[in-house]
GROMACS .gro file of C-alpha atoms in nm:
model
  342
    1UNK     CA    1   4.097 -18.687 -10.436
    2UNK     CA    2   3.801 -18.865 -10.654
    3UNK     CA    3   3.705 -18.592 -10.858
    4UNK     CA    4   3.520 -18.636 -11.191
    5UNK     CA    5   3.628 -18.375 -11.417
    6UNK     CA    6   3.436 -18.177 -11.686
    7UNK     CA    7   3.598 -17.927 -11.897
    8UNK     CA    8   3.429 -17.673 -12.151
    9UNK     CA    9   3.589 -17.683 -12.513
   10UNK     CA   10   3.506 -17.474 -12.797
   11UNK     CA   11   3.371 -17.626 -13.145
   12UNK     CA   12   3.689 -17.511 -13.383
   13UNK     CA   13   3.767 -17.740 -13.750
   14UNK     CA   14   4.104 -17.864 -13.578
   15UNK     CA   15   4.047 -18.091 -13.268
   16UNK     CA   16   4.405 -18.057 -13.104
   17UNK     CA   17   4.442 -18.199 -12.700
   18UNK     CA   18   4.845 -18.195 -12.748
   19UNK     CA   19   4.883 -18.055 -12.379
   20UNK     CA   20   4.588 -18.292 -12.212
   21UNK     CA   21   4.655 -18.609 -12.417
   22UNK     CA   22   4.831 -18.773 -12.143
   23UNK     CA   23   4.453 -18.747 -11.906
   24UNK     CA   24   4.265 -18.729 -12.202
   25UNK     CA   25   4.068 -19.064 -12.130
   26UNK     CA   26   3.995 -18.901 -11.728
   27UNK     CA   27   3.814 -18.630 -11.880
   28UNK     CA   28   3.449 -18.534 -11.935
   29UNK     CA   29   3.487 -18.247 -12.198
   30UNK     CA   30   3.176 -18.069 -12.311
   31UNK     CA   31   3.125 -17.814 -12.628
   32UNK     CA   32   3.088 -17.454 -12.488
   33UNK     CA   33   3.162 -17.097 -12.505
   34UNK     CA   34   3.202 -16.827 -12.243
   35UNK     CA   35   2.986 -16.562 -12.511
   36UNK     CA   36   2.701 -16.822 -12.499
   37UNK     CA   37   2.507 -16.798 -12.205
   38UNK     CA   38   2.270 -17.066 -12.290
   39UNK     CA   39   2.568 -17.326 -12.323
   40UNK     CA   40   2.699 -17.235 -12.005
   41UNK     CA   41   2.316 -17.285 -11.816
   42UNK     CA   42   2.287 -17.595 -11.975
   43UNK     CA   43   2.609 -17.709 -11.862
   44UNK     CA   44   2.599 -17.639 -11.491
   45UNK     CA   45   2.191 -17.828 -11.533
   46UNK     CA   46   2.360 -18.129 -11.654
   47UNK     CA   47   2.687 -18.161 -11.488
   48UNK     CA   48   2.553 -17.991 -11.118
   49UNK     CA   49   2.917 -17.934 -11.080
   50UNK     CA   50   3.054 -17.900 -10.706
   51UNK     CA   51   3.368 -17.671 -10.783
   52UNK     CA   52   3.385 -17.432 -11.091
   53UNK     CA   53   3.729 -17.320 -11.166
   54UNK     CA   54   3.706 -17.019 -11.461
   55UNK     CA   55   4.045 -17.038 -11.606
   56UNK     CA   56   3.918 -16.924 -11.953
   57UNK     CA   57   3.975 -16.601 -12.132
   58UNK     CA   58   4.105 -16.448 -12.410
   59UNK     CA   59   4.482 -16.433 -12.185
   60UNK     CA   60   4.776 -16.265 -12.412
   61UNK     CA   61   4.792 -15.935 -12.319
   62UNK     CA   62   4.952 -15.805 -12.664
   63UNK     CA   63   4.651 -15.952 -12.865
   64UNK     CA   64   4.421 -15.796 -12.611
   65UNK     CA   65   4.518 -15.465 -12.755
   66UNK     CA   66   4.478 -15.590 -13.136
   67UNK     CA   67   4.116 -15.750 -13.004
   68UNK     CA   68   3.971 -15.539 -12.739
   69UNK     CA   69   3.608 -15.620 -12.761
   70UNK     CA   70   3.642 -15.977 -12.817
   71UNK     CA   71   3.889 -15.976 -12.500
   72UNK     CA   72   3.588 -15.786 -12.289
   73UNK     CA   73   3.349 -16.019 -12.403
   74UNK     CA   74   3.489 -16.333 -12.351
   75UNK     CA   75   3.697 -16.208 -12.028
   76UNK     CA   76   3.510 -15.966 -11.865
   77UNK     CA   77   3.132 -16.063 -11.977
   78UNK     CA   78   3.201 -16.421 -11.967
   79UNK     CA   79   3.297 -16.451 -11.611
   80UNK     CA   80   2.942 -16.269 -11.513
   81UNK     CA   81   2.749 -16.528 -11.736
   82UNK     CA   82   2.911 -16.830 -11.540
   83UNK     CA   83   2.817 -16.637 -11.246
   84UNK     CA   84   2.482 -16.544 -11.348
   85UNK     CA   85   2.385 -16.954 -11.451
   86UNK     CA   86   2.530 -17.044 -11.086
   87UNK     CA   87   2.294 -16.836 -10.925
   88UNK     CA   88   2.018 -16.901 -11.155
   89UNK     CA   89   2.066 -17.263 -11.090
   90UNK     CA   90   1.975 -17.228 -10.746
   91UNK     CA   91   2.276 -17.462 -10.641
   92UNK     CA   92   2.387 -17.339 -10.309
   93UNK     CA   93   2.687 -17.586 -10.279
   94UNK     CA   94   2.856 -17.472 -10.626
   95UNK     CA   95   3.175 -17.299 -10.547
   96UNK     CA   96   3.303 -17.076 -10.774
   97UNK     CA   97   3.681 -16.998 -10.850
   98UNK     CA   98   3.809 -16.691 -11.073
   99UNK     CA   99   4.083 -16.677 -11.219
  100UNK     CA  100   4.222 -16.326 -11.151
  101UNK     CA  101   4.582 -16.199 -11.266
  102UNK     CA  102   4.888 -16.003 -11.159
  103UNK     CA  103   4.834 -15.797 -11.455
  104UNK     CA  104   4.562 -15.583 -11.241
  105UNK     CA  105   4.842 -15.384 -11.059
  106UNK     CA  106   5.003 -15.339 -11.398
  107UNK     CA  107   5.201 -14.990 -11.391
  108UNK     CA  108   5.153 -14.982 -10.949
  109UNK     CA  109   5.437 -14.782 -10.773
  110UNK     CA  110   5.413 -15.019 -10.477
  111UNK     CA  111   5.745 -15.257 -10.452
  112UNK     CA  112   5.542 -15.579 -10.405
  113UNK     CA  113   5.177 -15.657 -10.441
  114UNK     CA  114   4.962 -15.821 -10.201
  115UNK     CA  115   4.576 -15.827 -10.161
  116UNK     CA  116   4.549 -15.456 -10.006
  117UNK     CA  117   4.778 -15.331 -10.309
  118UNK     CA  118   4.584 -15.090 -10.534
  119UNK     CA  119   4.503 -15.193 -10.911
  120UNK     CA  120   4.615 -15.011 -11.180
  121UNK     CA  121   4.566 -15.168 -11.507
  122UNK     CA  122   4.709 -15.043 -11.808
  123UNK     CA  123   4.594 -15.350 -12.091
  124UNK     CA  124   4.275 -15.420 -12.221
  125UNK     CA  125   4.297 -15.786 -12.087
  126UNK     CA  126   4.390 -15.639 -11.739
  127UNK     CA  127   4.071 -15.445 -11.759
  128UNK     CA  128   3.869 -15.724 -11.863
  129UNK     CA  129   3.987 -15.935 -11.546
  130UNK     CA  130   3.926 -15.622 -11.316
  131UNK     CA  131   3.589 -15.645 -11.394
  132UNK     CA  132   3.547 -16.002 -11.354
  133UNK     CA  133   3.748 -15.990 -11.015
  134UNK     CA  134   3.525 -15.730 -10.923
  135UNK     CA  135   3.185 -15.861 -11.035
  136UNK     CA  136   3.304 -16.206 -10.854
  137UNK     CA  137   3.325 -15.986 -10.530
  138UNK     CA  138   2.988 -15.849 -10.644
  139UNK     CA  139   2.798 -16.198 -10.647
  140UNK     CA  140   2.992 -16.312 -10.362
  141UNK     CA  141   2.843 -16.007 -10.138
  142UNK     CA  142   2.533 -15.997 -10.262
  143UNK     CA  143   2.391 -16.310 -10.314
  144UNK     CA  144   2.606 -16.469 -10.024
  145UNK     CA  145   2.781 -16.714 -10.317
  146UNK     CA  146   3.101 -16.903 -10.241
  147UNK     CA  147   3.302 -16.716 -10.521
  148UNK     CA  148   3.642 -16.617 -10.473
  149UNK     CA  149   3.960 -16.421 -10.718
  150UNK     CA  150   4.304 -16.607 -10.713
  151UNK     CA  151   4.566 -16.321 -10.809
  152UNK     CA  152   4.783 -16.533 -10.933
  153UNK     CA  153   5.137 -16.399 -11.063
  154UNK     CA  154   5.256 -16.552 -11.361
  155UNK     CA  155   5.240 -16.911 -11.346
  156UNK     CA  156   5.480 -17.141 -11.597
  157UNK     CA  157   5.510 -17.528 -11.706
  158UNK     CA  158   5.617 -17.718 -12.035
  159UNK     CA  159   5.212 -17.699 -12.137
  160UNK     CA  160   5.273 -17.314 -12.162
  161UNK     CA  161   5.162 -17.184 -12.518
  162UNK     CA  162   5.423 -17.128 -12.751
  163UNK     CA  163   5.294 -16.736 -12.800
  164UNK     CA  164   5.406 -16.673 -12.450
  165UNK     CA  165   5.741 -16.533 -12.401
  166UNK     CA  166   5.894 -16.804 -12.145
  167UNK     CA  167   5.758 -17.101 -12.413
  168UNK     CA  168   5.883 -16.878 -12.674
  169UNK     CA  169   6.241 -16.843 -12.511
  170UNK     CA  170   6.286 -17.246 -12.455
  171UNK     CA  171   6.153 -17.376 -12.768
  172UNK     CA  172   6.347 -17.129 -12.944
  173UNK     CA  173   6.646 -17.239 -12.780
  174UNK     CA  174   6.568 -17.618 -12.847
  175UNK     CA  175   6.544 -17.526 -13.226
  176UNK     CA  176   6.873 -17.335 -13.226
  177UNK     CA  177   7.014 -17.670 -13.083
  178UNK     CA  178   6.866 -17.882 -13.369
  179UNK     CA  179   6.938 -17.600 -13.635
  180UNK     CA  180   6.613 -17.565 -13.728
  181UNK     CA  181   6.613 -17.171 -13.604
  182UNK     CA  182   6.888 -16.944 -13.624
  183UNK     CA  183   6.752 -16.631 -13.399
  184UNK     CA  184   6.507 -16.610 -13.122
  185UNK     CA  185   6.320 -16.249 -13.158
  186UNK     CA  186   6.174 -16.049 -12.892
  187UNK     CA  187   6.027 -15.737 -12.752
  188UNK     CA  188   6.120 -15.576 -12.450
  189UNK     CA  189   6.368 -15.810 -12.242
  190UNK     CA  190   6.401 -15.591 -11.943
  191UNK     CA  191   6.044 -15.654 -11.791
  192UNK     CA  192   6.022 -15.795 -11.461
  193UNK     CA  193   5.771 -16.076 -11.332
  194UNK     CA  194   5.718 -16.318 -11.053
  195UNK     CA  195   5.715 -16.682 -11.231
  196UNK     CA  196   5.603 -16.999 -11.029
  197UNK     CA  197   5.489 -17.324 -11.137
  198UNK     CA  198   5.149 -17.385 -11.266
  199UNK     CA  199   5.140 -17.734 -11.085
  200UNK     CA  200   5.213 -17.522 -10.732
  201UNK     CA  201   4.908 -17.263 -10.832
  202UNK     CA  202   4.695 -17.517 -10.886
  203UNK     CA  203   4.746 -17.655 -10.549
  204UNK     CA  204   4.661 -17.313 -10.406
  205UNK     CA  205   4.373 -17.315 -10.637
  206UNK     CA  206   4.220 -17.594 -10.522
  207UNK     CA  207   4.315 -17.548 -10.133
  208UNK     CA  208   4.119 -17.195 -10.184
  209UNK     CA  209   3.783 -17.393 -10.246
  210UNK     CA  210   3.841 -17.571  -9.973
  211UNK     CA  211   3.801 -17.299  -9.731
  212UNK     CA  212   3.541 -17.250  -9.467
  213UNK     CA  213   3.464 -16.891  -9.601
  214UNK     CA  214   3.544 -16.727 -10.006
  215UNK     CA  215   3.843 -16.529  -9.955
  216UNK     CA  216   4.050 -16.338 -10.240
  217UNK     CA  217   4.453 -16.433 -10.191
  218UNK     CA  218   4.739 -16.353 -10.412
  219UNK     CA  219   4.934 -16.647 -10.500
  220UNK     CA  220   5.290 -16.654 -10.595
  221UNK     CA  221   5.680 -16.727 -10.574
  222UNK     CA  222   5.776 -16.361 -10.386
  223UNK     CA  223   6.069 -16.357 -10.646
  224UNK     CA  224   6.139 -16.156 -10.927
  225UNK     CA  225   6.333 -16.220 -11.235
  226UNK     CA  226   6.366 -16.039 -11.566
  227UNK     CA  227   6.301 -16.197 -11.942
  228UNK     CA  228   6.677 -16.111 -11.981
  229UNK     CA  229   6.758 -16.319 -11.712
  230UNK     CA  230   6.545 -16.574 -11.816
  231UNK     CA  231   6.732 -16.619 -12.167
  232UNK     CA  232   7.055 -16.614 -11.995
  233UNK     CA  233   6.965 -16.914 -11.733
  234UNK     CA  234   6.782 -17.126 -12.010
  235UNK     CA  235   7.094 -17.060 -12.295
  236UNK     CA  236   7.310 -17.133 -12.033
  237UNK     CA  237   7.149 -17.462 -11.938
  238UNK     CA  238   7.197 -17.538 -12.329
  239UNK     CA  239   7.552 -17.451 -12.353
  240UNK     CA  240   7.527 -17.117 -12.496
  241UNK     CA  241   7.648 -16.837 -12.292
  242UNK     CA  242   7.498 -16.492 -12.401
  243UNK     CA  243   7.686 -16.194 -12.448
  244UNK     CA  244   7.480 -15.873 -12.526
  245UNK     CA  245   7.586 -15.609 -12.773
  246UNK     CA  246   7.437 -15.276 -12.812
  247UNK     CA  247   7.127 -15.069 -12.707
  248UNK     CA  248   6.801 -15.049 -12.679
  249UNK     CA  249   6.615 -15.209 -13.024
  250UNK     CA  250   6.972 -15.258 -13.138
  251UNK     CA  251   7.062 -15.501 -12.915
  252UNK     CA  252   7.157 -15.814 -12.960
  253UNK     CA  253   7.227 -16.139 -12.749
  254UNK     CA  254   7.566 -16.328 -12.952
  255UNK     CA  255   7.669 -16.692 -12.804
  256UNK     CA  256   8.043 -16.762 -12.726
  257UNK     CA  257   8.133 -16.793 -13.085
  258UNK     CA  258   7.983 -16.452 -13.140
  259UNK     CA  259   7.651 -16.543 -13.348
  260UNK     CA  260   7.363 -16.336 -13.287
  261UNK     CA  261   7.103 -16.561 -13.114
  262UNK     CA  262   6.898 -16.323 -12.985
  263UNK     CA  263   6.686 -15.965 -13.143
  264UNK     CA  264   6.467 -15.728 -13.088
  265UNK     CA  265   6.224 -15.653 -13.303
  266UNK     CA  266   5.946 -15.318 -13.233
  267UNK     CA  267   5.627 -15.545 -13.337
  268UNK     CA  268   5.685 -15.719 -12.989
  269UNK     CA  269   5.653 -15.450 -12.814
  270UNK     CA  270   5.324 -15.360 -12.598
  271UNK     CA  271   5.167 -15.031 -12.639
  272UNK     CA  272   5.165 -15.028 -12.264
  273UNK     CA  273   5.424 -15.228 -12.101
  274UNK     CA  274   5.421 -15.345 -11.738
  275UNK     CA  275   5.786 -15.303 -11.621
  276UNK     CA  276   5.792 -15.474 -11.282
  277UNK     CA  277   5.619 -15.734 -11.129
  278UNK     CA  278   5.661 -15.876 -10.780
  279UNK     CA  279   5.400 -16.087 -10.542
  280UNK     CA  280   5.337 -16.114 -10.177
  281UNK     CA  281   5.147 -16.431 -10.090
  282UNK     CA  282   5.243 -16.435  -9.700
  283UNK     CA  283   4.825 -16.438  -9.647
  284UNK     CA  284   4.791 -16.729  -9.871
  285UNK     CA  285   5.079 -16.929  -9.690
  286UNK     CA  286   4.933 -16.893  -9.350
  287UNK     CA  287   4.581 -16.897  -9.432
  288UNK     CA  288   4.618 -17.192  -9.731
  289UNK     CA  289   4.918 -17.350  -9.539
  290UNK     CA  290   5.058 -17.338  -9.857
  291UNK     CA  291   5.418 -17.264 -10.028
  292UNK     CA  292   5.564 -17.317 -10.382
  293UNK     CA  293   5.763 -17.593 -10.424
  294UNK     CA  294   5.927 -17.510 -10.757
  295UNK     CA  295   6.239 -17.237 -10.755
  296UNK     CA  296   6.301 -17.075 -11.081
  297UNK     CA  297   6.596 -17.230 -11.189
  298UNK     CA  298   6.390 -17.571 -11.131
  299UNK     CA  299   6.135 -17.419 -11.359
  300UNK     CA  300   6.342 -17.297 -11.646
  301UNK     CA  301   6.501 -17.647 -11.659
  302UNK     CA  302   6.165 -17.794 -11.676
  303UNK     CA  303   6.036 -17.622 -11.959
  304UNK     CA  304   6.358 -17.660 -12.164
  305UNK     CA  305   6.399 -18.015 -12.067
  306UNK     CA  306   6.055 -18.077 -12.227
  307UNK     CA  307   6.141 -17.909 -12.501
  308UNK     CA  308   6.465 -18.122 -12.571
  309UNK     CA  309   6.329 -18.439 -12.541
  310UNK     CA  310   6.062 -18.340 -12.774
  311UNK     CA  311   6.288 -18.284 -13.049
  312UNK     CA  312   6.474 -18.581 -12.933
  313UNK     CA  313   6.797 -18.346 -12.806
  314UNK     CA  314   7.008 -18.488 -12.505
  315UNK     CA  315   6.998 -18.262 -12.207
  316UNK     CA  316   7.244 -18.264 -11.904
  317UNK     CA  317   7.078 -18.342 -11.574
  318UNK     CA  318   6.954 -18.019 -11.349
  319UNK     CA  319   7.206 -17.988 -11.138
  320UNK     CA  320   7.535 -18.004 -11.422
  321UNK     CA  321   7.281 -17.676 -11.578
  322UNK     CA  322   7.262 -17.509 -11.266
  323UNK     CA  323   7.658 -17.529 -11.249
  324UNK     CA  324   7.702 -17.423 -11.589
  325UNK     CA  325   7.500 -17.079 -11.539
  326UNK     CA  326   7.682 -17.043 -11.217
  327UNK     CA  327   8.018 -17.032 -11.405
  328UNK     CA  328   7.833 -16.835 -11.654
  329UNK     CA  329   7.736 -16.604 -11.367
  330UNK     CA  330   8.054 -16.573 -11.219
  331UNK     CA  331   8.258 -16.498 -11.558
  332UNK     CA  332   8.017 -16.233 -11.657
  333UNK     CA  333   8.091 -16.090 -11.275
  334UNK     CA  334   8.442 -16.100 -11.323
  335UNK     CA  335   8.433 -15.918 -11.674
  336UNK     CA  336   8.212 -15.646 -11.518
  337UNK     CA  337   8.403 -15.590 -11.201
  338UNK     CA  338   8.749 -15.679 -11.320
  339UNK     CA  339   8.799 -15.916 -11.020
  340UNK     CA  340   8.542 -16.153 -10.795
  341UNK     CA  341   8.589 -16.229 -10.407
  342UNK     CA  342   8.587 -16.601 -10.297
   0.00000   0.00000   0.00000
């Protein structure tokens, strides 16, 4: 696309660029912080950007209960600082994208969520994002700025941080197969999420800033899967077939040799849990001419393969893994129903 890409990084004692090493030489990185208005203003004046993508936040939901003030300062007020810096720069050609989130819907009673679904946030992170969402709209309407919110549902990739459940699962499976870890410990595995691939969603983000008029859109896969299903699929891809024993917090997942590989711990439960999210991106499909290209199994496989390759472990091709999971699901159906129609 011919873009000159600039990014903002925070000063810390260790310089970790692991997830961007493959493109590091192509980037222009600057020190800055959303807690520091002066750094934001200076960078906008220095770089003179045409597009700004605000992807920065304290984005871990559970951590937001432990650090509510910091989460609000960074995620909510940080967005305000960027918007105000754009406004005072008087550069009318700047287009601003704000990463909104499906966590805004929280405990909504709607079966699926679109741009018109009422918000019901239930975590400090989601409430901070709600402020960021509405302040973006406020600056758009008050100052005629090109500002948009992308309400992105969960998006994953091999670069996902290891404190997030999807990466925690695939990394643990690789470690279990490497015999450096025995058990994966999780919290609530019966929450349902709309998971997509970050690559697809970044394409949608880009397209949102190429429109003639600013508009807020839901970006999602239109599919819903549980953490339990993510576990079953990713373990099956690795040749480990889960059986569930027990109930509640005492439930465990055992492999085909009756060895416990998954257990639960209350410390991973959230103070207020969002049980189910399912997006409806029909508006984005119509306006952006966009649709997700990754299926859920393909996403799971790519994440698992990356972790296996990092540990120099062999993994079968995608079709073989998918067939293995299909056999596992068929066997589970037979166990539950006693028979299966072919």
